[in-house]
Short mmCIF file of C-alpha atoms in Angstrom, two decimals:
data_model
loop_
_atom_site.label_atom_id
_atom_site.label_comp_id
_atom_site.label_asym_id
_atom_site.label_seq_id
_atom_site.Cartn_x
_atom_site.Cartn_y
_atom_site.Cartn_z
CA MET A 1 22.62 35.61 -15.67
CA LEU A 2 19.49 34.60 -14.78
CA ASP A 3 19.54 32.42 -11.57
CA LEU A 4 17.48 28.97 -11.99
CA THR A 5 18.08 28.46 -8.25
CA ARG A 6 15.42 31.34 -7.06
CA ILE A 7 12.99 33.10 -8.94
CA ARG A 8 10.43 35.54 -7.91
CA ILE A 9 7.93 36.96 -10.29
CA ALA A 10 5.03 39.59 -9.76
CA VAL A 11 2.27 38.24 -11.81
CA LEU A 12 -0.56 41.05 -12.15
CA PRO A 13 -3.15 41.73 -10.61
CA LEU A 14 -3.03 38.73 -8.30
CA LEU A 15 0.35 39.17 -7.20
CA LEU A 16 1.36 35.82 -6.57
CA LEU A 17 5.22 35.20 -6.07
CA PHE A 18 6.81 32.22 -6.88
CA SER A 19 10.14 30.45 -6.25
CA VAL A 20 12.12 27.58 -7.78
CA GLY A 21 14.27 25.82 -5.51
CA THR A 22 17.42 23.48 -6.32
CA SER A 23 16.38 19.94 -7.33
CA SER A 24 17.50 17.92 -4.42
CA ALA A 25 15.88 15.06 -1.99
CA SER A 26 11.88 15.17 -2.01
CA THR A 27 9.39 13.33 0.33
CA VAL A 28 6.22 12.10 -0.65
CA THR A 29 3.51 10.34 1.62
CA LEU A 30 1.09 7.91 0.08
CA GLN A 31 -2.07 6.59 0.83
CA PRO A 32 -3.29 3.16 -0.81
CA VAL A 33 -5.18 3.19 -3.84
CA SER A 34 -6.07 -0.09 -3.46
CA ASP A 35 -6.53 -2.74 -0.70
CA ASN A 36 -7.99 -5.93 0.53
CA THR A 37 -7.82 -9.34 2.01
CA LEU A 38 -7.46 -12.47 0.97
CA TYR A 39 -9.53 -15.08 3.35
CA GLU A 40 -8.67 -19.07 3.77
CA GLY A 41 -11.38 -21.43 4.99
CA ASP A 42 -13.81 -24.18 4.14
CA LEU A 43 -17.86 -24.88 3.36
CA ALA A 44 -17.84 -26.11 6.77
CA ASN A 45 -17.43 -22.79 8.72
CA ASP A 46 -18.79 -20.58 6.27
CA PRO A 47 -22.33 -21.22 5.26
CA THR A 48 -22.77 -18.98 2.44
CA GLY A 49 -20.03 -20.82 0.28
CA THR A 50 -16.25 -20.83 1.22
CA PHE A 51 -14.46 -18.12 3.07
CA GLU A 52 -11.97 -18.53 -0.26
CA ASP A 53 -14.95 -17.06 -2.07
CA ASN A 54 -14.92 -13.74 0.08
CA SER A 55 -13.48 -10.34 -0.09
CA CYS A 56 -13.99 -7.03 1.34
CA GLY A 57 -12.01 -4.44 -0.90
CA GLY A 58 -14.56 -1.46 0.72
CA GLY A 59 -14.31 -2.44 4.54
CA SER A 60 -12.44 -0.75 7.00
CA TYR A 61 -9.97 -3.45 7.82
CA ILE A 62 -7.14 -5.73 6.50
CA PHE A 63 -5.49 -8.70 8.19
CA THR A 64 -2.83 -11.04 8.38
CA GLY A 65 -1.95 -13.60 9.74
CA ARG A 66 -3.31 -17.31 11.41
CA THR A 67 -6.46 -17.29 13.26
CA LEU A 68 -7.75 -19.48 16.20
CA ARG A 69 -9.48 -22.10 13.48
CA SER A 70 -5.93 -21.83 11.54
CA PHE A 71 -7.21 -20.23 8.74
CA LEU A 72 -5.24 -17.71 6.94
CA ARG A 73 -5.05 -14.26 6.13
CA ARG A 74 -3.12 -12.23 4.07
CA ALA A 75 -3.40 -8.29 3.20
CA LEU A 76 -2.91 -6.71 -0.24
CA VAL A 77 -1.84 -3.35 -0.71
CA GLU A 78 -1.09 -0.96 -3.56
CA PHE A 79 -0.05 2.56 -4.10
CA ASP A 80 0.63 4.77 -7.22
CA ILE A 81 4.47 5.41 -7.23
CA ALA A 82 4.35 6.57 -10.84
CA GLY A 83 1.49 9.04 -10.38
CA ASN A 84 3.48 10.87 -7.60
CA ILE A 85 7.00 10.72 -8.25
CA PRO A 86 8.71 12.31 -11.53
CA ALA A 87 9.53 9.74 -14.28
CA GLY A 88 13.68 9.30 -13.67
CA SER A 89 13.36 9.81 -9.95
CA THR A 90 15.91 7.64 -7.62
CA ILE A 91 13.96 6.61 -4.76
CA THR A 92 16.79 6.74 -1.60
CA SER A 93 14.49 5.71 1.37
CA ALA A 94 10.84 4.58 2.34
CA SER A 95 8.70 3.36 4.88
CA LEU A 96 5.62 1.70 5.20
CA THR A 97 3.57 2.32 8.49
CA LEU A 98 0.10 0.51 9.38
CA GLU A 99 -1.70 0.56 12.41
CA ALA A 100 -2.76 -2.69 14.11
CA ASP A 101 -5.93 -2.35 16.28
CA ALA A 102 -6.73 -5.78 17.15
CA SER A 103 -5.16 -9.34 17.66
CA ILE A 104 -5.48 -12.44 19.28
CA ASP A 105 -2.18 -13.23 20.83
CA THR A 106 0.17 -10.73 23.13
CA GLN A 107 3.41 -10.62 21.39
CA ASN A 108 4.73 -9.30 18.74
CA SER A 109 4.82 -11.45 15.33
CA ASN A 110 6.39 -11.02 12.10
CA VAL A 111 4.83 -9.98 9.10
CA SER A 112 6.59 -9.56 5.71
CA LEU A 113 6.11 -7.66 2.30
CA HIS A 114 5.82 -9.69 -0.99
CA PRO A 115 5.58 -7.97 -4.30
CA VAL A 116 2.53 -9.28 -6.34
CA SER A 117 2.73 -10.54 -9.38
CA GLN A 118 -0.62 -10.47 -11.14
CA ASP A 119 -3.50 -7.69 -11.18
CA TRP A 120 -5.93 -8.06 -8.76
CA GLY A 121 -9.05 -6.48 -7.99
CA GLU A 122 -10.32 -4.35 -5.01
CA GLY A 123 -13.85 -4.50 -5.40
CA THR A 124 -16.31 -2.74 -3.06
CA VAL A 125 -17.54 -5.72 -0.46
CA ASN A 126 -17.92 -4.18 2.73
CA CYS A 127 -17.78 -6.47 5.55
CA ASP A 128 -17.57 -4.16 8.46
CA LEU A 129 -20.87 -5.11 9.96
CA SER A 130 -19.65 -8.64 10.46
CA GLY A 131 -16.08 -7.71 12.12
CA GLY A 132 -14.31 -8.27 8.76
CA GLY A 133 -12.49 -11.43 9.88
CA LYS A 134 -14.69 -13.45 7.46
CA GLY A 135 -15.32 -11.08 4.50
CA LEU A 136 -18.30 -11.65 2.52
CA GLU A 137 -19.23 -13.32 -0.70
CA ALA A 138 -17.13 -11.61 -3.39
CA ASP A 139 -18.64 -9.97 -6.64
CA PRO A 140 -17.07 -10.30 -9.78
CA GLY A 141 -13.79 -9.21 -10.26
CA ASP A 142 -12.74 -9.07 -6.75
CA ALA A 143 -9.56 -10.52 -5.32
CA THR A 144 -10.00 -13.79 -3.26
CA TRP A 145 -7.98 -16.46 -1.92
CA LEU A 146 -8.66 -18.43 -4.94
CA ASP A 147 -8.69 -15.34 -7.63
CA ALA A 148 -6.83 -12.23 -8.33
CA LYS A 149 -10.43 -11.30 -9.57
CA PHE A 150 -13.58 -13.69 -8.92
CA GLN A 151 -15.02 -15.60 -11.56
CA SER A 152 -12.62 -14.35 -14.10
CA VAL A 153 -8.57 -14.67 -13.17
CA SER A 154 -7.81 -17.25 -10.92
CA TRP A 155 -4.20 -16.82 -8.87
CA THR A 156 -1.38 -19.48 -10.42
CA SER A 157 -1.40 -20.61 -6.56
CA ALA A 158 -3.78 -20.20 -4.23
CA GLY A 159 -3.31 -17.35 -1.61
CA GLY A 160 -1.92 -14.86 -4.37
CA ASP A 161 0.76 -14.59 -6.60
CA PHE A 162 4.07 -13.07 -5.19
CA GLY A 163 7.86 -13.12 -5.19
CA ALA A 164 10.36 -13.33 -2.21
CA ALA A 165 9.86 -11.14 0.63
CA SER A 166 11.15 -7.70 0.30
CA ALA A 167 10.94 -6.43 4.16
CA THR A 168 9.80 -8.07 7.14
CA ALA A 169 8.38 -5.94 10.51
CA SER A 170 7.84 -7.31 14.11
CA VAL A 171 4.52 -6.30 14.38
CA PRO A 172 2.87 -5.69 18.02
CA PRO A 173 -0.17 -6.83 18.79
CA LEU A 174 -1.72 -3.78 18.98
CA GLY A 175 -0.16 0.02 17.97
CA THR A 176 2.12 0.98 15.38
CA ALA A 177 3.72 -1.17 12.75
CA VAL A 178 6.55 0.27 10.19
CA TRP A 179 8.56 -1.69 7.36
CA ASP A 180 11.80 0.75 6.58
CA SER A 181 14.00 0.17 3.85
CA GLY A 182 17.12 1.33 6.24
CA THR A 183 16.79 -2.42 7.36
CA SER A 184 14.88 -3.74 4.20
CA PRO A 185 16.30 -2.59 1.14
CA GLY A 186 14.47 -4.90 -0.92
CA MET A 187 11.71 -2.46 -0.59
CA LEU A 188 13.69 0.27 -2.30
CA VAL A 189 13.94 -2.19 -5.35
CA ASP A 190 10.28 -2.67 -5.69
CA LEU A 191 9.57 0.86 -5.54
CA GLN A 192 12.17 1.83 -8.22
CA SER A 193 10.75 -0.88 -10.48
CA TRP A 194 7.26 0.42 -9.98
CA LEU A 195 8.61 3.40 -10.76
CA ASP A 196 10.22 2.83 -13.71
CA THR A 197 8.11 0.10 -15.34
CA PRO A 198 4.47 1.57 -13.97
CA ALA A 199 2.78 -1.56 -15.66
CA GLY A 200 4.33 -3.95 -13.11
CA ASN A 201 3.40 -2.20 -9.93
CA GLU A 202 0.81 -4.77 -8.79
CA GLY A 203 1.18 -3.72 -5.12
CA TRP A 204 2.61 -5.58 -2.04
CA LEU A 205 0.96 -8.66 -0.59
CA LEU A 206 1.56 -8.92 3.44
CA VAL A 207 2.05 -12.39 4.79
CA GLY A 208 2.21 -12.92 8.94
CA ASP A 209 3.53 -15.41 10.62
CA GLU A 210 1.39 -18.51 9.26
CA THR A 211 3.46 -21.35 11.17
CA LEU A 212 1.49 -20.71 14.43
CA ASP A 213 -2.04 -20.24 15.54
CA SER A 214 -3.60 -17.18 16.69
CA THR A 215 -1.15 -14.58 14.97
CA ALA A 216 -4.00 -12.85 12.88
CA ARG A 217 -3.86 -9.03 13.09
CA ARG A 218 -6.40 -6.44 12.35
CA TYR A 219 -5.09 -2.89 10.47
CA GLY A 220 -7.09 0.03 9.46
CA SER A 221 -7.31 -0.16 5.45
CA ARG A 222 -7.66 2.81 2.86
CA GLU A 223 -11.42 3.07 3.84
CA GLY A 224 -10.87 3.03 7.84
CA SER A 225 -9.80 6.05 9.92
CA GLU A 226 -5.99 4.83 10.07
CA PRO A 227 -4.91 3.94 6.43
CA PRO A 228 -1.53 2.47 5.62
CA LEU A 229 0.91 5.25 4.67
CA LEU A 230 3.86 4.85 2.50
CA VAL A 231 6.60 7.81 3.16
CA VAL A 232 9.13 8.03 -0.12
CA GLN A 233 12.07 9.93 -0.27
CA PHE A 234 13.36 10.52 -3.56
CA THR A 235 15.77 12.53 -5.45
CA PRO A 236 14.09 13.94 -8.86
CA PRO A 237 15.88 13.91 -12.23
CA ALA A 238 18.10 16.66 -13.58
CA GLY A 239 16.20 19.71 -14.69
CA ILE A 240 13.21 18.64 -12.05
CA TYR A 241 12.64 21.43 -8.79
CA THR A 242 10.57 22.37 -6.18
CA CYS A 243 7.97 25.17 -7.63
CA CYS A 244 6.15 26.74 -4.72
CA ALA A 245 3.51 29.49 -4.82
CA ALA A 246 3.16 32.45 -2.31
CA ASP A 247 0.66 30.40 -0.48
CA GLY A 248 2.86 27.30 0.13
CA GLU A 249 1.63 24.65 -2.22
CA CYS A 250 4.56 23.63 -3.87
CA SER A 251 5.09 20.94 -6.76
CA LEU A 252 7.76 19.30 -8.86
CA THR A 253 8.38 20.62 -12.11
CA ASP A 254 10.65 22.37 -14.54
CA THR A 255 11.42 25.99 -14.33
CA THR A 256 9.63 26.74 -17.71
CA THR A 257 6.99 25.61 -16.47
CA CYS A 258 7.17 26.97 -12.96
CA THR A 259 7.82 30.46 -14.35
CA SER A 260 4.96 30.75 -16.73
#
């Protein structure tokens, strides 16, 4: 009887060896497919227009919290869940890591993840030369404080349309911030929903402590040197196995595809 838990095949003339492992927990590490910052502000402090029409989807940083001038910053991040985890899988744990490399205060500050409820635009505006904290005038379709897509689709509420917090982490002024499903199981609800219904995946809005001034944080974006990382552990559905070639490259697939 053929043992599907361990199959080795000699493929001539390449003589590659493949193996099919048992269907068990697997882990994937993802970077965002989109990220951006929503900037609050007024005309007096932004002579080019208003901060609220600014964006920085192509820049190296994203921001959260309240600035020295009491303006808010909120970060958008979206990951491709359905494109990297087999349909029918069960997500069992997850952690999101961001690297904070600049801040105003000297103490930890809470930042929460909220599922976004409307499609938004990343765009290509790069505000790195100005430091990133104010953004630059958005292009049509970019996410801004007022618009999910600048000049075409407004947020229902200024500052983004989002649900209740799924996770909260205490973020240091500098260093690593981690949101973990072990203490915030709401993350699993979001991720499982995005896997089962990909069209509903609009990512998370990161909202800092907006009750105090000077809680702003700057993090690496997907275009930066230290991008956000989402580590997801899941159990594939029945019939899906880990298929590994002799060079060590592995993928999740059914046994027929693996052995062919």
